[in-house]
Tab-separated table of N, CA and C in Angstrom:
chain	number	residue	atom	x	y	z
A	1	UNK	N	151.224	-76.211	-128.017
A	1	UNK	CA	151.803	-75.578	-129.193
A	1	UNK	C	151.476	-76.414	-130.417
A	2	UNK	N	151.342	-76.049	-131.682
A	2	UNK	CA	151.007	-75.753	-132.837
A	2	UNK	C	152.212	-76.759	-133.749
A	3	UNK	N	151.944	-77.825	-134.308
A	3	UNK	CA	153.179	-77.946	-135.310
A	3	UNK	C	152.655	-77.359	-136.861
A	4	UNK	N	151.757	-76.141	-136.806
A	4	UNK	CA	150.897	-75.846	-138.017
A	4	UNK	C	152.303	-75.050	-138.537
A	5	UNK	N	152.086	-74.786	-139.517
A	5	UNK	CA	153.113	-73.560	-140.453
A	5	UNK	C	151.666	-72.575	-140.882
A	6	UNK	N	152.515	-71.581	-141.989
A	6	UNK	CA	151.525	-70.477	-142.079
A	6	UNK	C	152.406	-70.099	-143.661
A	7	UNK	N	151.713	-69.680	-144.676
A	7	UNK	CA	152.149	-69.560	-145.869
A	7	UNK	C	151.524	-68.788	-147.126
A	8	UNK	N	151.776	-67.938	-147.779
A	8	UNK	CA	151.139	-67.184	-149.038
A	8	UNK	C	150.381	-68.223	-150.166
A	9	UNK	N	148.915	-67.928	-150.218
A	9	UNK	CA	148.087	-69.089	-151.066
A	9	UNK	C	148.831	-68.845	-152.988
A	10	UNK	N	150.090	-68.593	-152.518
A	10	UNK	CA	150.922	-68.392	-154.350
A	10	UNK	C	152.097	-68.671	-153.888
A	11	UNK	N	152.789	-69.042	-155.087
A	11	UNK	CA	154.311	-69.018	-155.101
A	11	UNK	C	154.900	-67.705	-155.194
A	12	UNK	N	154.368	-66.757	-155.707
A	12	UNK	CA	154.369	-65.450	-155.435
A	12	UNK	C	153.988	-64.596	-154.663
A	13	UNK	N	154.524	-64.132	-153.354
A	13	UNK	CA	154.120	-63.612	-152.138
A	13	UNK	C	153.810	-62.238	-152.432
A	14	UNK	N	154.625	-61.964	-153.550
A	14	UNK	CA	154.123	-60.303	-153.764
A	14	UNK	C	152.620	-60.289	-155.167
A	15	UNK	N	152.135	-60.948	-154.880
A	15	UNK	CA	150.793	-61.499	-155.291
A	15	UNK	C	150.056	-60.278	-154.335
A	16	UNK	N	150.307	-60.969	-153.195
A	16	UNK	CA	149.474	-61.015	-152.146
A	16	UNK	C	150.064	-59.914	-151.040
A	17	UNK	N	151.164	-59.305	-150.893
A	17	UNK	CA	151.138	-58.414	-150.481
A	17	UNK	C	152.552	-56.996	-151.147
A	18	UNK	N	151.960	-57.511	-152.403
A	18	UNK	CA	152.669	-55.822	-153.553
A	18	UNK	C	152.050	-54.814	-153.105
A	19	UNK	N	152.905	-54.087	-152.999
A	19	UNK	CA	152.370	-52.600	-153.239
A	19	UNK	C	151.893	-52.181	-151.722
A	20	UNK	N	152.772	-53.140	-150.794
A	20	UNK	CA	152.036	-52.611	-149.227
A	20	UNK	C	153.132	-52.180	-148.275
A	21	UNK	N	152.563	-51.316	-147.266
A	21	UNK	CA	153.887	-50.778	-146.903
A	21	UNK	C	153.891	-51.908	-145.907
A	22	UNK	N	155.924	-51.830	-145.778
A	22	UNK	CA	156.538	-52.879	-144.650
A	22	UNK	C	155.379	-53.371	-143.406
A	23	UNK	N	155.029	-52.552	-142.857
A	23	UNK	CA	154.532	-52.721	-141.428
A	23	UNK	C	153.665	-53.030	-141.396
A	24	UNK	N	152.284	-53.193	-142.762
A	24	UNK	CA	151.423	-54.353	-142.660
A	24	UNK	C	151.749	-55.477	-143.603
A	25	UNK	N	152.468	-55.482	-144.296
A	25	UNK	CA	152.986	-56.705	-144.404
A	25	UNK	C	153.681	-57.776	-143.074
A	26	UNK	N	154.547	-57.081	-142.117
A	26	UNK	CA	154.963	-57.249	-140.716
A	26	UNK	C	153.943	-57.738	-140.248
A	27	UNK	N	152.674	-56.765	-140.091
A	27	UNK	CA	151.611	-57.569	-139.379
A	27	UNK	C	150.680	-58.513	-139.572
A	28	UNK	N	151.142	-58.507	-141.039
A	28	UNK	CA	150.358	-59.866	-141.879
A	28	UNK	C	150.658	-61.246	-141.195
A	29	UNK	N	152.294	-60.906	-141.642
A	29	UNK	CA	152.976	-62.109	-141.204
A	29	UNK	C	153.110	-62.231	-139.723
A	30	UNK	N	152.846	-61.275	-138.179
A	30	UNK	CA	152.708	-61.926	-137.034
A	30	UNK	C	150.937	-62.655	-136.974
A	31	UNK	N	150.181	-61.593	-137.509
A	31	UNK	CA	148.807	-62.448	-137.451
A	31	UNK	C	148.482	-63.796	-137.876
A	32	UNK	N	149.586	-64.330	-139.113
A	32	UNK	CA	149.831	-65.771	-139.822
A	32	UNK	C	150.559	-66.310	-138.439
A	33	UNK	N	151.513	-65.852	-138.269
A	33	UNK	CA	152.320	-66.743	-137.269
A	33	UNK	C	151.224	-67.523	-136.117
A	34	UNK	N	150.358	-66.197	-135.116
A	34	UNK	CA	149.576	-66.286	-134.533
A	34	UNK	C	148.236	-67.481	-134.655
A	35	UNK	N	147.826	-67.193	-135.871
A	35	UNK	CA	147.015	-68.675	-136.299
A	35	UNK	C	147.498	-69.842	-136.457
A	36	UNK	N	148.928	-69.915	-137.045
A	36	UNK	CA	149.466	-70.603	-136.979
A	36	UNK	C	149.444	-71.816	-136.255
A	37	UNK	N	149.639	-71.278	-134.618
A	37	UNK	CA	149.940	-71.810	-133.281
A	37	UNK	C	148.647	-71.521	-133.206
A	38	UNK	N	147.717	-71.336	-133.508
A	38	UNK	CA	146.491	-71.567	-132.840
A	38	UNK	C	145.850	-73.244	-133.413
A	39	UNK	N	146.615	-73.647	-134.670
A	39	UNK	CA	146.104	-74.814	-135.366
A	39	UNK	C	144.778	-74.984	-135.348
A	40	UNK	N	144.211	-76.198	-135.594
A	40	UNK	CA	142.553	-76.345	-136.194
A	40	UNK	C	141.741	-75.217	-135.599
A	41	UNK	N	142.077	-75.048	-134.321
A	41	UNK	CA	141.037	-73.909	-134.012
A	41	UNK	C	141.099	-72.081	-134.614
A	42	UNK	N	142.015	-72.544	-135.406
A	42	UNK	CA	142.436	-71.298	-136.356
A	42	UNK	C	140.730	-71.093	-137.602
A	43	UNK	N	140.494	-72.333	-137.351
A	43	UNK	CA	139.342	-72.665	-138.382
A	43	UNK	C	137.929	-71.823	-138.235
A	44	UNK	N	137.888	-71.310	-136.599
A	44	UNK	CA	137.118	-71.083	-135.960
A	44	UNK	C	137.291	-69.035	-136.073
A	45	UNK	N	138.529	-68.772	-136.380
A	45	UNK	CA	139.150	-67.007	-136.366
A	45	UNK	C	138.303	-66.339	-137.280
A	46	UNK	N	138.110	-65.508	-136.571
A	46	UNK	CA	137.139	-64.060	-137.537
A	46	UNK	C	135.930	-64.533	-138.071
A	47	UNK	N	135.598	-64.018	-139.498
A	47	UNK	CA	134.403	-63.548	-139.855
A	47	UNK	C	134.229	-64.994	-141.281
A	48	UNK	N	133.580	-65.869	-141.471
A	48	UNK	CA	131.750	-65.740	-140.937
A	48	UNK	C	132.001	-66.363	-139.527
A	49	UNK	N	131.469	-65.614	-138.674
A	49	UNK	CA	130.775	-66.537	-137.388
A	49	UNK	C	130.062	-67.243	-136.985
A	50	UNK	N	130.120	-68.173	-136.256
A	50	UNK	CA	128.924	-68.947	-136.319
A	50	UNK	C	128.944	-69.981	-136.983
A	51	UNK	N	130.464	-70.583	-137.595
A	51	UNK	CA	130.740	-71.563	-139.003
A	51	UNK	C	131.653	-71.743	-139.143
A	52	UNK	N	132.727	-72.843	-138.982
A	52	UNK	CA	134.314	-72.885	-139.262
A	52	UNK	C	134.133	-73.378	-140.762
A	53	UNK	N	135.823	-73.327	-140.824
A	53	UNK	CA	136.045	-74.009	-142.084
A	53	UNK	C	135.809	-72.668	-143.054
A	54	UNK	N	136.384	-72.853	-144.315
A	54	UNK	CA	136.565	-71.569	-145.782
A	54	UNK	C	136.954	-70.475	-145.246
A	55	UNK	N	137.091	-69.672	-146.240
A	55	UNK	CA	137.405	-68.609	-146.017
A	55	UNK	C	137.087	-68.061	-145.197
A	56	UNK	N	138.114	-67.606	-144.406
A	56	UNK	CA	138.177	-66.458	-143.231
A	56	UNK	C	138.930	-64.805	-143.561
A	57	UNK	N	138.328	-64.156	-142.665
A	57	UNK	CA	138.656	-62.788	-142.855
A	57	UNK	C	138.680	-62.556	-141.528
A	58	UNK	N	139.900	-61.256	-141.072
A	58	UNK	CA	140.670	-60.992	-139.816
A	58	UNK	C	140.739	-59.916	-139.813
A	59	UNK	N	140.305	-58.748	-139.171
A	59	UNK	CA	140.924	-57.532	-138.932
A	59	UNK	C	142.040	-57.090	-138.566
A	60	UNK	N	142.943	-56.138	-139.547
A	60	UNK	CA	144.093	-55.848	-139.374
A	60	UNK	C	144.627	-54.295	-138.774
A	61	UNK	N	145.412	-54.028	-138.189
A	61	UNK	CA	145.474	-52.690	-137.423
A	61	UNK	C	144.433	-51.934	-137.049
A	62	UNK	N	143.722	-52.584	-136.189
A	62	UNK	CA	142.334	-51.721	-135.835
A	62	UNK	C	141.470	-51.324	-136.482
A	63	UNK	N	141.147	-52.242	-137.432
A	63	UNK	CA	140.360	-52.420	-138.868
A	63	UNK	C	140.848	-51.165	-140.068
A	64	UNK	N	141.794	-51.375	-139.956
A	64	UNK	CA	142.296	-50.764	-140.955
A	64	UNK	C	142.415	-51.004	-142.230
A	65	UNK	N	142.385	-52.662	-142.399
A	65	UNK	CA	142.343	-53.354	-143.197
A	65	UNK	C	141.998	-54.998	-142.509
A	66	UNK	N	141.953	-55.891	-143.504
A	66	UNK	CA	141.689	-57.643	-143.491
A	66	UNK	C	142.626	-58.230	-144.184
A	67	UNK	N	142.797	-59.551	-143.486
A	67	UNK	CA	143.176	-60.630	-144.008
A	67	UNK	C	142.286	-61.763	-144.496
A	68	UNK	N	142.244	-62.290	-145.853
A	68	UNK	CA	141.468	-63.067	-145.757
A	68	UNK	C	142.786	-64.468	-145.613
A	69	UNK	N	141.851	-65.403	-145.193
A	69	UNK	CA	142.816	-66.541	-145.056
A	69	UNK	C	142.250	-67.793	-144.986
A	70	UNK	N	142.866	-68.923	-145.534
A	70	UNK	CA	142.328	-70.658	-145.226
A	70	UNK	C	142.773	-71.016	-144.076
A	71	UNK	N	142.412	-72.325	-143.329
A	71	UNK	CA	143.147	-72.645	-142.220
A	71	UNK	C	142.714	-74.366	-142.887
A	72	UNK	N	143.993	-75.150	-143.367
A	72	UNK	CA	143.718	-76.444	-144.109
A	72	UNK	C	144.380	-77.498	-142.906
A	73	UNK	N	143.590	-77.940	-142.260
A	73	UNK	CA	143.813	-78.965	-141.501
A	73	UNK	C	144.728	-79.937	-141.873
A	74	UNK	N	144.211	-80.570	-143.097
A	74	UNK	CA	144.842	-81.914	-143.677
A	74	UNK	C	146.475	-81.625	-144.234
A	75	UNK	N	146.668	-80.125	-144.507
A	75	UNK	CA	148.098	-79.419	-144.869
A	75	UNK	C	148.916	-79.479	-143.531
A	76	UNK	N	147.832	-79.046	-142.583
A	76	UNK	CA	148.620	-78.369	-141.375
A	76	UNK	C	148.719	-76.558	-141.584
A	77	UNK	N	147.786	-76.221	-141.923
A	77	UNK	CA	149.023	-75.061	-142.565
A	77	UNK	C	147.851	-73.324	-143.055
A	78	UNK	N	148.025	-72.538	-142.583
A	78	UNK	CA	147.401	-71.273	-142.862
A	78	UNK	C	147.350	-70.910	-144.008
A	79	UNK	N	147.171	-70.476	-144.988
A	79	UNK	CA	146.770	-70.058	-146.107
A	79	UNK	C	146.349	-68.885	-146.397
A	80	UNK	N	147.678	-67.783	-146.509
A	80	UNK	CA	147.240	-66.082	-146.303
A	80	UNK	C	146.786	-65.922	-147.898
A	81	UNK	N	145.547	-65.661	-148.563
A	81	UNK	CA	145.022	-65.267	-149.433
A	81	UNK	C	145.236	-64.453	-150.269
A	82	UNK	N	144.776	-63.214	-149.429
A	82	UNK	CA	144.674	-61.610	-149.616
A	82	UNK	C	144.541	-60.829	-148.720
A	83	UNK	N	145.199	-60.024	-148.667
A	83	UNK	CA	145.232	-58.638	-147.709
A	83	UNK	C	144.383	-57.752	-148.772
A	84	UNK	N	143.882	-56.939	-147.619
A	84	UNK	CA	143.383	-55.646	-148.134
A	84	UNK	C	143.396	-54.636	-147.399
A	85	UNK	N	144.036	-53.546	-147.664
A	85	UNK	CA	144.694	-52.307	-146.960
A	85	UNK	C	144.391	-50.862	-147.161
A	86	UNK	N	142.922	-50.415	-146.612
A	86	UNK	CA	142.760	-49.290	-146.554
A	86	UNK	C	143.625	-47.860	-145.939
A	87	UNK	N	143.819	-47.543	-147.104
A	87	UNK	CA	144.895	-46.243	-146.238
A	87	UNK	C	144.329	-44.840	-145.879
């Protein structure tokens, strides 16, 4: 297990997920949790492949949408970016 945390890259969470309905916001925040506990190798999740480290992007409800996200080692700590939510 993971002593990573997981957190909105603002002090303002509705930055980053205004204007979205409950249930992918819900799944924002289990997919954060999820990396979370995955720690450094969180570095390694989704898209570019082939390359840890920067920005990452995650498919959300059966590509319904992405997460982009950091995974900062030296924080400990996930770094949810931006969602983007095709409806």
């Amino acid at each position: 297990m993971s002593d990573w945390t997981w957190d909105y890259n603002t002090d303002d969470h509705a930055h980053v997920t205004g204007g979205l309905p409950p249930g992918v916001i819900a799944e924002v925040e289990r997919i954060a949790t999820e990396l979370a506990a995955l720690g450094r190798d969180a570095e390694t999740v989704g898209r570019p492949t082939g390359r840890s480290g920067g920005l990452r992007e995650f498919d959300i409800l059966g590509g319904r949408g992405f997460i982009s996200f950091l995974a900062v080692p030296r924080h400990e700590c996930i770094y949810v970016c931006r969602v983007t939510w095709c409806e």
